[in-house]
Amino acid sequence: MSGPRLKVLMSTGPLKDDDNPYLQQLVTGLSAYCDVEPLSWRAALFSRPDVFHVHWPEQLYRANGWAKTIVKRVLSAVLLARLRLRDVPVVLTVHDLSSHEADRGIERVLYRALERIVTLRIYLNESERNDRTRGVVILHGDYRAWLREHGIDMSPREPERDVILFGWLRRYKGIESLITAAHDAEATLTITGRAIDASYERSLRALMADVPSSVLDVRHRDDDELTAEVLRHKLVCLPYPHMHNSGALIYALSVGRPVLAQRSPFNEFIAREVGEQWLMLYDGPLTGVKLHDALIRTPPSGLPDLTRWDWSTGIALHLACYRGLAAADGRHLPSKVVRELVEAEPAFAAHSAFNAPV
């Protein structure tokens, strides 16, 4: 990983203890080889990065409160203009096919302005929906090494309850269907994670009142507590109607719990990799029968094979992207950028057939 030490401006801001573990592992790993600068108002106005890396574009123009939202949108507009004028390469990690909450008005304008200057996309899976002329695959890293480094106990244990859903509680995730299915299957259910707002929390509590032995816990849980809670359950269920990536799914597999999820190109890719005993897929809406059938299946032994999701490879390929883009002479079409990257670095094709030169 030798080469000049680059400056990468990261769109997500300073790391916090309760940040997504994917982001924490990415920034920590990259920081050993390049200078990672978190986005701030000062950085938006004055930073001179070699590369700008975007995660979850909606975070650039959304905030709590109208005044903060206006300030954030103005700063984002200034930042995008500065990046364009200076021909700074822009990398976009495709966490989702689209924003979970629909963009409106000025949000659409800002998102389109960002899209026009994106040089390279990073896809976290090998879904058939990925456009290989616009980006490369760097698989979403797993969480095992991270959890071990933090002394988290992942030893096997006998589950005490049936099914758990964890992570941000948001309307698009189909959580209501899981509550109904758990009721119909007479399954013990735990839902844990922060709700997107108080109104949605109240709605979930009202639904769960009719499900005996159900638990709704909207606290943020540290990794040790979350891992222990996941391992108390037989099954993780993620009933998202349109799943493209899921850190919760990778987390569950990392600690050795099987997952039930709706069929999607992303989930089919994961199921092919780890086996259907670890990721059980269903078609159509989730029902009590489908949940019951998953719960009575013989649980898999050991741990799923996640060797392709190792972070050392992911960090090396991110650095190869940054260095290739920073060394390019002027702005190029994404297809040319992708071709030059995969031809210059054989590790891309070794990591994923999606990255093979065409």
mmCIF file of C-alpha atoms in Angstrom:
data_model
loop_
_atom_site.group_PDB
_atom_site.id
_atom_site.type_symbol
_atom_site.label_atom_id
_atom_site.label_comp_id
_atom_site.label_asym_id
_atom_site.label_seq_id
_atom_site.Cartn_x
_atom_site.Cartn_y
_atom_site.Cartn_z
ATOM 1 C CA MET A 1 0.000 0.000 0.000
ATOM 2 C CA SER A 2 2.940 2.337 -0.620
ATOM 3 C CA GLY A 3 2.531 5.655 -2.385
ATOM 4 C CA PRO A 4 1.939 9.316 -1.607
ATOM 5 C CA ARG A 5 -0.232 10.021 1.421
ATOM 6 C CA LEU A 6 -3.471 11.397 0.037
ATOM 7 C CA LYS A 7 -6.066 13.616 1.671
ATOM 8 C CA VAL A 8 -9.580 12.159 1.477
ATOM 9 C CA LEU A 9 -12.564 14.277 2.501
ATOM 10 C CA MET A 10 -15.235 11.945 3.905
ATOM 11 C CA SER A 11 -18.848 13.127 3.673
ATOM 12 C CA THR A 12 -19.961 11.586 6.956
ATOM 13 C CA GLY A 13 -18.421 13.963 9.478
ATOM 14 C CA PRO A 14 -16.433 13.124 12.636
ATOM 15 C CA LEU A 15 -16.785 9.570 13.908
ATOM 16 C CA LYS A 16 -18.978 9.005 16.961
ATOM 17 C CA ASP A 17 -19.144 5.985 19.251
ATOM 18 C CA ASP A 18 -22.602 5.053 17.958
ATOM 19 C CA ASP A 19 -21.720 5.410 14.267
ATOM 20 C CA ASN A 20 -22.274 2.571 11.821
ATOM 21 C CA PRO A 21 -19.508 -0.038 12.483
ATOM 22 C CA TYR A 22 -18.953 -0.265 8.712
ATOM 23 C CA LEU A 23 -17.993 3.402 8.655
ATOM 24 C CA GLN A 24 -15.851 3.096 11.770
ATOM 25 C CA GLN A 25 -13.894 0.193 10.291
ATOM 26 C CA LEU A 26 -13.484 1.946 6.945
ATOM 27 C CA VAL A 27 -12.209 5.234 8.377
ATOM 28 C CA THR A 28 -9.973 3.513 10.938
ATOM 29 C CA GLY A 29 -8.454 1.258 8.294
ATOM 30 C CA LEU A 30 -7.914 4.051 5.774
ATOM 31 C CA SER A 31 -6.389 6.413 8.330
ATOM 32 C CA ALA A 32 -3.263 4.266 8.534
ATOM 33 C CA TYR A 33 -2.511 5.054 4.881
ATOM 34 C CA CYS A 34 -4.140 8.394 4.045
ATOM 35 C CA ASP A 35 -5.379 11.509 5.799
ATOM 36 C CA VAL A 36 -9.135 11.161 6.255
ATOM 37 C CA GLU A 37 -10.792 14.520 6.902
ATOM 38 C CA PRO A 38 -14.380 14.506 8.216
ATOM 39 C CA LEU A 39 -16.779 16.892 6.527
ATOM 40 C CA SER A 40 -17.490 20.093 8.464
ATOM 41 C CA TRP A 41 -18.503 23.630 7.564
ATOM 42 C CA ARG A 42 -14.821 24.605 7.577
ATOM 43 C CA ALA A 43 -13.916 21.699 5.310
ATOM 44 C CA ALA A 44 -16.791 22.530 2.949
ATOM 45 C CA LEU A 45 -15.452 26.071 2.547
ATOM 46 C CA PHE A 46 -11.681 25.615 2.686
ATOM 47 C CA SER A 47 -10.560 21.983 2.356
ATOM 48 C CA ARG A 48 -8.426 21.026 -0.644
ATOM 49 C CA PRO A 49 -8.766 17.228 -0.768
ATOM 50 C CA ASP A 50 -7.324 14.867 -3.345
ATOM 51 C CA VAL A 51 -10.588 12.886 -3.315
ATOM 52 C CA PHE A 52 -14.096 13.462 -1.941
ATOM 53 C CA HIS A 53 -15.819 10.255 -0.798
ATOM 54 C CA VAL A 54 -19.604 10.303 -0.372
ATOM 55 C CA HIS A 55 -21.727 7.920 1.704
ATOM 56 C CA TRP A 56 -25.508 8.351 1.967
ATOM 57 C CA PRO A 57 -25.853 11.551 -0.136
ATOM 58 C CA GLU A 58 -28.989 12.681 1.708
ATOM 59 C CA GLN A 59 -26.816 13.428 4.739
ATOM 60 C CA LEU A 60 -25.312 16.302 2.760
ATOM 61 C CA TYR A 61 -28.563 18.251 2.711
ATOM 62 C CA ARG A 62 -30.691 17.002 5.611
ATOM 63 C CA ALA A 63 -30.564 18.059 9.264
ATOM 64 C CA ASN A 64 -32.769 18.357 12.333
ATOM 65 C CA GLY A 65 -34.585 21.671 12.208
ATOM 66 C CA TRP A 66 -35.262 24.100 9.387
ATOM 67 C CA ALA A 67 -32.418 26.524 10.183
ATOM 68 C CA LYS A 68 -29.793 23.755 10.276
ATOM 69 C CA THR A 69 -31.190 22.296 7.069
ATOM 70 C CA ILE A 70 -30.835 25.618 5.220
ATOM 71 C CA VAL A 71 -27.244 26.063 6.427
ATOM 72 C CA LYS A 72 -26.369 22.498 5.445
ATOM 73 C CA ARG A 73 -27.828 22.897 1.965
ATOM 74 C CA VAL A 74 -25.966 26.161 1.360
ATOM 75 C CA LEU A 75 -22.675 24.639 2.508
ATOM 76 C CA SER A 76 -23.276 21.554 0.352
ATOM 77 C CA ALA A 77 -23.944 23.722 -2.701
ATOM 78 C CA VAL A 78 -20.708 25.623 -2.065
ATOM 79 C CA LEU A 79 -18.784 22.382 -1.586
ATOM 80 C CA LEU A 80 -20.094 20.834 -4.808
ATOM 81 C CA ALA A 81 -19.219 23.986 -6.749
ATOM 82 C CA ARG A 82 -15.688 24.009 -5.300
ATOM 83 C CA LEU A 83 -15.171 20.340 -6.134
ATOM 84 C CA ARG A 84 -16.331 20.885 -9.698
ATOM 85 C CA LEU A 85 -14.143 23.957 -10.234
ATOM 86 C CA ARG A 86 -11.065 22.160 -8.890
ATOM 87 C CA ASP A 87 -11.775 18.883 -10.738
ATOM 88 C CA VAL A 88 -11.605 16.913 -7.481
ATOM 89 C CA PRO A 89 -12.480 13.244 -8.098
ATOM 90 C CA VAL A 90 -15.681 12.185 -6.329
ATOM 91 C CA VAL A 91 -16.293 8.616 -5.135
ATOM 92 C CA LEU A 92 -19.828 7.513 -4.247
ATOM 93 C CA THR A 93 -20.388 4.336 -2.238
ATOM 94 C CA VAL A 94 -23.760 2.923 -3.277
ATOM 95 C CA HIS A 95 -25.291 1.902 0.047
ATOM 96 C CA ASP A 96 -28.841 2.167 -1.347
ATOM 97 C CA LEU A 97 -30.383 2.300 -4.803
ATOM 98 C CA SER A 98 -32.191 5.490 -3.776
ATOM 99 C CA SER A 99 -32.801 7.576 -0.692
ATOM 100 C CA HIS A 100 -35.076 5.852 1.837
ATOM 101 C CA GLU A 101 -37.110 9.025 2.251
ATOM 102 C CA ALA A 102 -37.909 10.637 -1.114
ATOM 103 C CA ASP A 103 -35.864 13.677 -2.119
ATOM 104 C CA ARG A 104 -37.876 16.838 -2.590
ATOM 105 C CA GLY A 105 -37.317 20.137 -4.404
ATOM 106 C CA ILE A 106 -33.867 21.514 -3.613
ATOM 107 C CA GLU A 107 -32.767 18.053 -2.443
ATOM 108 C CA ARG A 108 -33.247 16.738 -5.965
ATOM 109 C CA VAL A 109 -31.269 19.678 -7.362
ATOM 110 C CA LEU A 110 -28.366 19.042 -4.995
ATOM 111 C CA TYR A 111 -28.400 15.303 -5.613
ATOM 112 C CA ARG A 112 -28.309 15.802 -9.381
ATOM 113 C CA ALA A 113 -25.453 18.274 -8.988
ATOM 114 C CA LEU A 114 -23.573 15.633 -7.024
ATOM 115 C CA GLU A 115 -24.321 12.908 -9.565
ATOM 116 C CA ARG A 116 -22.893 15.044 -12.370
ATOM 117 C CA ILE A 117 -19.470 15.137 -10.709
ATOM 118 C CA VAL A 118 -19.285 11.536 -9.436
ATOM 119 C CA THR A 119 -16.192 9.969 -10.974
ATOM 120 C CA LEU A 120 -16.493 6.453 -9.588
ATOM 121 C CA ARG A 121 -19.074 4.350 -7.783
ATOM 122 C CA ILE A 122 -18.193 1.672 -5.245
ATOM 123 C CA TYR A 123 -20.714 -1.173 -5.074
ATOM 124 C CA LEU A 124 -20.876 -3.206 -1.860
ATOM 125 C CA ASN A 125 -22.247 -6.350 -3.518
ATOM 126 C CA GLU A 126 -22.398 -8.172 -6.842
ATOM 127 C CA SER A 127 -26.040 -7.436 -7.575
ATOM 128 C CA GLU A 128 -27.103 -7.611 -11.209
ATOM 129 C CA ARG A 129 -28.411 -4.055 -10.796
ATOM 130 C CA ASN A 130 -24.891 -2.624 -10.560
ATOM 131 C CA ASP A 131 -23.628 -0.756 -13.620
ATOM 132 C CA ARG A 132 -20.109 -2.095 -14.162
ATOM 133 C CA THR A 133 -19.295 0.756 -16.571
ATOM 134 C CA ARG A 134 -19.633 3.254 -13.717
ATOM 135 C CA GLY A 135 -17.989 1.545 -10.758
ATOM 136 C CA VAL A 136 -16.219 -1.347 -9.072
ATOM 137 C CA VAL A 137 -17.239 -3.882 -6.443
ATOM 138 C CA ILE A 138 -15.609 -3.714 -3.015
ATOM 139 C CA LEU A 139 -17.638 -6.059 -0.849
ATOM 140 C CA HIS A 140 -19.138 -4.794 2.417
ATOM 141 C CA GLY A 141 -16.670 -5.865 5.102
ATOM 142 C CA ASP A 142 -17.739 -8.209 7.883
ATOM 143 C CA TYR A 143 -17.701 -7.453 11.626
ATOM 144 C CA ARG A 144 -15.875 -10.421 13.177
ATOM 145 C CA ALA A 145 -12.423 -8.867 13.489
ATOM 146 C CA TRP A 146 -13.970 -5.628 14.735
ATOM 147 C CA LEU A 147 -15.933 -7.423 17.436
ATOM 148 C CA ARG A 148 -12.944 -9.540 18.478
ATOM 149 C CA GLU A 149 -10.744 -6.451 18.745
ATOM 150 C CA HIS A 150 -13.310 -4.949 21.104
ATOM 151 C CA GLY A 151 -13.408 -8.076 23.251
ATOM 152 C CA ILE A 152 -16.972 -9.014 22.309
ATOM 153 C CA ASP A 153 -18.019 -12.530 23.309
ATOM 154 C CA MET A 154 -19.328 -14.326 20.211
ATOM 155 C CA SER A 155 -19.202 -17.834 21.652
ATOM 156 C CA PRO A 156 -22.144 -20.075 20.680
ATOM 157 C CA ARG A 157 -25.022 -20.248 23.136
ATOM 158 C CA GLU A 158 -28.480 -21.742 23.353
ATOM 159 C CA PRO A 159 -31.117 -19.227 22.193
ATOM 160 C CA GLU A 160 -33.853 -18.245 24.639
ATOM 161 C CA ARG A 161 -36.205 -16.426 22.262
ATOM 162 C CA ASP A 162 -37.387 -16.800 18.683
ATOM 163 C CA VAL A 163 -36.800 -13.805 16.419
ATOM 164 C CA ILE A 164 -35.100 -10.415 16.532
ATOM 165 C CA LEU A 165 -34.889 -7.362 14.277
ATOM 166 C CA PHE A 166 -32.211 -4.779 15.079
ATOM 167 C CA GLY A 167 -30.869 -1.538 13.631
ATOM 168 C CA TRP A 168 -32.470 1.796 12.783
ATOM 169 C CA LEU A 169 -36.261 1.481 12.971
ATOM 170 C CA ARG A 170 -37.535 3.160 9.815
ATOM 171 C CA ARG A 171 -40.795 2.997 7.912
ATOM 172 C CA TYR A 172 -39.373 1.504 4.727
ATOM 173 C CA LYS A 173 -38.165 -1.662 6.494
ATOM 174 C CA GLY A 174 -41.513 -3.465 6.655
ATOM 175 C CA ILE A 175 -41.316 -3.910 10.426
ATOM 176 C CA GLU A 176 -45.100 -3.974 10.701
ATOM 177 C CA SER A 177 -45.196 -7.158 8.612
ATOM 178 C CA LEU A 178 -42.803 -8.850 11.038
ATOM 179 C CA ILE A 179 -44.960 -7.875 14.021
ATOM 180 C CA THR A 180 -48.041 -9.367 12.348
ATOM 181 C CA ALA A 181 -46.143 -12.507 11.308
ATOM 182 C CA ALA A 182 -44.783 -13.015 14.842
ATOM 183 C CA HIS A 183 -48.309 -12.713 16.214
ATOM 184 C CA ASP A 184 -49.647 -15.275 13.724
ATOM 185 C CA ALA A 185 -46.710 -17.650 14.301
ATOM 186 C CA GLU A 186 -46.993 -17.278 18.090
ATOM 187 C CA ALA A 187 -43.293 -16.398 18.146
ATOM 188 C CA THR A 188 -41.446 -14.380 20.774
ATOM 189 C CA LEU A 189 -40.260 -11.172 19.118
ATOM 190 C CA THR A 190 -37.648 -8.552 19.986
ATOM 191 C CA ILE A 191 -37.246 -5.309 18.051
ATOM 192 C CA THR A 192 -34.312 -3.162 19.109
ATOM 193 C CA GLY A 193 -32.819 0.040 17.741
ATOM 194 C CA ARG A 194 -33.507 3.732 17.561
ATOM 195 C CA ALA A 195 -36.766 4.780 15.940
ATOM 196 C CA ILE A 196 -36.598 7.367 13.173
ATOM 197 C CA ASP A 197 -39.040 9.549 15.142
ATOM 198 C CA ALA A 198 -41.356 9.460 18.162
ATOM 199 C CA SER A 199 -44.440 8.999 16.001
ATOM 200 C CA TYR A 200 -43.079 5.801 14.475
ATOM 201 C CA GLU A 201 -42.064 4.483 17.895
ATOM 202 C CA ARG A 202 -45.628 4.989 19.153
ATOM 203 C CA SER A 203 -46.992 3.209 16.093
ATOM 204 C CA LEU A 204 -44.749 0.189 16.671
ATOM 205 C CA ARG A 205 -45.621 0.036 20.371
ATOM 206 C CA ALA A 206 -49.317 0.035 19.555
ATOM 207 C CA LEU A 207 -48.895 -2.856 17.115
ATOM 208 C CA MET A 208 -46.718 -4.877 19.475
ATOM 209 C CA ALA A 209 -49.214 -4.560 22.308
ATOM 210 C CA ASP A 210 -51.130 -7.429 20.676
ATOM 211 C CA VAL A 211 -48.074 -9.710 20.433
ATOM 212 C CA PRO A 212 -47.523 -11.680 23.665
ATOM 213 C CA SER A 213 -43.955 -11.658 25.049
ATOM 214 C CA SER A 214 -42.823 -9.072 22.494
ATOM 215 C CA VAL A 215 -40.135 -6.516 23.384
ATOM 216 C CA LEU A 216 -39.493 -3.100 21.817
ATOM 217 C CA ASP A 217 -36.257 -1.464 22.994
ATOM 218 C CA VAL A 218 -35.385 1.838 21.295
ATOM 219 C CA ARG A 219 -32.074 2.404 23.079
ATOM 220 C CA HIS A 220 -28.766 2.467 21.237
ATOM 221 C CA ARG A 221 -26.938 -0.719 22.210
ATOM 222 C CA ASP A 222 -23.177 -1.064 22.371
ATOM 223 C CA ASP A 223 -21.701 -3.934 20.376
ATOM 224 C CA ASP A 224 -21.275 -6.199 23.396
ATOM 225 C CA GLU A 225 -24.910 -5.795 24.447
ATOM 226 C CA LEU A 226 -26.215 -6.026 20.882
ATOM 227 C CA THR A 227 -24.229 -9.173 20.112
ATOM 228 C CA ALA A 228 -25.440 -10.848 23.296
ATOM 229 C CA GLU A 229 -29.031 -9.906 22.451
ATOM 230 C CA VAL A 230 -28.776 -11.242 18.890
ATOM 231 C CA LEU A 231 -27.337 -14.520 20.169
ATOM 232 C CA ARG A 232 -30.276 -14.904 22.587
ATOM 233 C CA HIS A 233 -32.515 -15.440 19.541
ATOM 234 C CA LYS A 234 -32.855 -18.317 17.086
ATOM 235 C CA LEU A 235 -33.318 -16.108 14.050
ATOM 236 C CA VAL A 236 -32.765 -12.594 12.736
ATOM 237 C CA CYS A 237 -35.574 -11.408 10.458
ATOM 238 C CA LEU A 238 -35.071 -8.419 8.143
ATOM 239 C CA PRO A 239 -38.351 -8.007 6.232
ATOM 240 C CA TYR A 240 -37.273 -5.019 4.103
ATOM 241 C CA PRO A 241 -39.357 -5.040 0.900
ATOM 242 C CA HIS A 242 -36.452 -3.715 -1.209
ATOM 243 C CA MET A 243 -33.093 -4.653 0.301
ATOM 244 C CA HIS A 244 -29.990 -3.615 -1.635
ATOM 245 C CA ASN A 245 -27.413 -3.645 1.172
ATOM 246 C CA SER A 246 -27.731 -4.372 4.857
ATOM 247 C CA GLY A 247 -25.155 -3.951 7.573
ATOM 248 C CA ALA A 248 -27.557 -5.710 9.944
ATOM 249 C CA LEU A 249 -27.538 -8.800 7.722
ATOM 250 C CA ILE A 250 -23.726 -8.883 7.609
ATOM 251 C CA TYR A 251 -23.611 -8.287 11.377
ATOM 252 C CA ALA A 252 -25.978 -11.198 12.055
ATOM 253 C CA LEU A 253 -23.951 -13.540 9.852
ATOM 254 C CA SER A 254 -20.713 -12.324 11.459
ATOM 255 C CA VAL A 255 -21.881 -13.412 14.916
ATOM 256 C CA GLY A 256 -23.374 -16.668 13.636
ATOM 257 C CA ARG A 257 -27.124 -16.204 13.524
ATOM 258 C CA PRO A 258 -29.215 -17.265 10.495
ATOM 259 C CA VAL A 259 -31.296 -14.622 8.755
ATOM 260 C CA LEU A 260 -34.730 -14.611 7.115
ATOM 261 C CA ALA A 261 -35.212 -11.957 4.434
ATOM 262 C CA GLN A 262 -37.253 -11.207 1.338
ATOM 263 C CA ARG A 263 -35.764 -12.232 -1.983
ATOM 264 C CA SER A 264 -33.828 -9.497 -3.795
ATOM 265 C CA PRO A 265 -30.776 -9.458 -6.104
ATOM 266 C CA PHE A 266 -28.569 -8.504 -3.137
ATOM 267 C CA ASN A 267 -29.978 -11.206 -0.888
ATOM 268 C CA GLU A 268 -29.685 -13.828 -3.620
ATOM 269 C CA PHE A 269 -26.003 -12.912 -3.967
ATOM 270 C CA ILE A 270 -25.422 -13.306 -0.218
ATOM 271 C CA ALA A 271 -27.366 -16.592 -0.098
ATOM 272 C CA ARG A 272 -25.213 -18.021 -2.902
ATOM 273 C CA GLU A 273 -22.105 -17.093 -0.944
ATOM 274 C CA VAL A 274 -23.027 -18.336 2.534
ATOM 275 C CA GLY A 275 -25.665 -20.964 1.745
ATOM 276 C CA GLU A 276 -29.436 -20.964 2.166
ATOM 277 C CA GLN A 277 -29.128 -22.450 5.637
ATOM 278 C CA TRP A 278 -27.669 -19.096 6.740
ATOM 279 C CA LEU A 279 -29.821 -16.782 4.639
ATOM 280 C CA MET A 280 -33.352 -18.061 4.067
ATOM 281 C CA LEU A 281 -35.255 -16.170 1.378
ATOM 282 C CA TYR A 282 -38.994 -15.849 0.912
ATOM 283 C CA ASP A 283 -41.083 -14.446 -1.924
ATOM 284 C CA GLY A 284 -43.957 -12.025 -1.512
ATOM 285 C CA PRO A 285 -45.092 -10.574 1.817
ATOM 286 C CA LEU A 286 -43.855 -12.048 5.090
ATOM 287 C CA THR A 287 -46.465 -14.261 6.769
ATOM 288 C CA GLY A 288 -46.733 -16.200 9.985
ATOM 289 C CA VAL A 289 -46.335 -19.461 8.061
ATOM 290 C CA LYS A 290 -43.065 -18.325 6.458
ATOM 291 C CA LEU A 291 -41.704 -17.176 9.799
ATOM 292 C CA HIS A 292 -42.768 -20.408 11.514
ATOM 293 C CA ASP A 293 -41.165 -22.529 8.783
ATOM 294 C CA ALA A 294 -37.876 -20.658 9.211
ATOM 295 C CA LEU A 295 -37.947 -21.067 12.981
ATOM 296 C CA ILE A 296 -38.420 -24.854 12.874
ATOM 297 C CA ARG A 297 -35.566 -25.475 10.433
ATOM 298 C CA THR A 298 -32.480 -27.179 11.849
ATOM 299 C CA PRO A 299 -30.038 -24.397 12.732
ATOM 300 C CA PRO A 300 -26.714 -24.379 10.851
ATOM 301 C CA SER A 301 -23.544 -25.311 12.707
ATOM 302 C CA GLY A 302 -20.350 -23.300 12.965
ATOM 303 C CA LEU A 303 -20.105 -19.937 11.219
ATOM 304 C CA PRO A 304 -20.807 -18.869 7.625
ATOM 305 C CA ASP A 305 -17.799 -18.342 5.367
ATOM 306 C CA LEU A 306 -17.216 -14.590 5.077
ATOM 307 C CA THR A 307 -13.607 -14.689 3.887
ATOM 308 C CA ARG A 308 -14.419 -12.578 0.818
ATOM 309 C CA TRP A 309 -15.636 -9.821 3.129
ATOM 310 C CA ASP A 310 -12.267 -9.270 4.817
ATOM 311 C CA TRP A 311 -11.365 -5.670 5.591
ATOM 312 C CA SER A 312 -7.698 -5.839 4.568
ATOM 313 C CA THR A 313 -8.736 -6.393 0.952
ATOM 314 C CA GLY A 314 -11.437 -3.739 1.174
ATOM 315 C CA ILE A 315 -9.044 -1.105 2.520
ATOM 316 C CA ALA A 316 -6.410 -1.931 -0.121
ATOM 317 C CA LEU A 317 -8.956 -1.575 -2.934
ATOM 318 C CA HIS A 318 -10.291 1.718 -1.560
ATOM 319 C CA LEU A 319 -6.731 3.050 -1.543
ATOM 320 C CA ALA A 320 -6.220 1.829 -5.110
ATOM 321 C CA CYS A 321 -9.336 3.782 -6.128
ATOM 322 C CA TYR A 322 -8.160 6.965 -4.435
ATOM 323 C CA ARG A 323 -4.643 6.773 -5.847
ATOM 324 C CA GLY A 324 -5.799 5.938 -9.340
ATOM 325 C CA LEU A 325 -8.240 8.846 -9.362
ATOM 326 C CA ALA A 326 -5.789 11.326 -7.846
ATOM 327 C CA ALA A 327 -3.142 10.389 -10.420
ATOM 328 C CA ALA A 328 -5.477 10.775 -13.399
ATOM 329 C CA ASP A 329 -4.836 13.714 -15.681
ATOM 330 C CA GLY A 330 -8.072 15.686 -15.687
ATOM 331 C CA ARG A 331 -11.664 14.480 -15.516
ATOM 332 C CA HIS A 332 -12.608 11.317 -17.428
ATOM 333 C CA LEU A 333 -15.820 9.488 -18.187
ATOM 334 C CA PRO A 334 -16.644 6.906 -15.501
ATOM 335 C CA SER A 335 -16.255 4.039 -17.991
ATOM 336 C CA LYS A 336 -12.670 5.095 -18.750
ATOM 337 C CA VAL A 337 -11.919 5.502 -15.050
ATOM 338 C CA VAL A 338 -13.196 1.995 -14.284
ATOM 339 C CA ARG A 339 -11.268 0.445 -17.167
ATOM 340 C CA GLU A 340 -8.000 2.090 -16.132
ATOM 341 C CA LEU A 341 -8.437 1.080 -12.489
ATOM 342 C CA VAL A 342 -9.133 -2.614 -13.087
ATOM 343 C CA GLU A 343 -6.388 -2.883 -15.709
ATOM 344 C CA ALA A 344 -3.819 -1.250 -13.424
ATOM 345 C CA GLU A 345 -4.710 -3.257 -10.302
ATOM 346 C CA PRO A 346 -5.322 -7.021 -10.761
ATOM 347 C CA ALA A 347 -6.590 -7.237 -7.165
ATOM 348 C CA PHE A 348 -9.930 -5.811 -8.319
ATOM 349 C CA ALA A 349 -10.648 -8.786 -10.596
ATOM 350 C CA ALA A 350 -9.285 -11.211 -7.992
ATOM 351 C CA HIS A 351 -11.728 -9.774 -5.463
ATOM 352 C CA SER A 352 -14.799 -9.985 -7.715
ATOM 353 C CA ALA A 353 -15.516 -11.267 -11.214
ATOM 354 C CA PHE A 354 -17.704 -8.168 -11.571
ATOM 355 C CA ASN A 355 -14.440 -6.180 -11.775
ATOM 356 C CA ALA A 356 -12.910 -8.213 -14.603
ATOM 357 C CA PRO A 357 -11.782 -5.982 -17.503
ATOM 358 C CA VAL A 358 -14.193 -5.991 -20.447
#
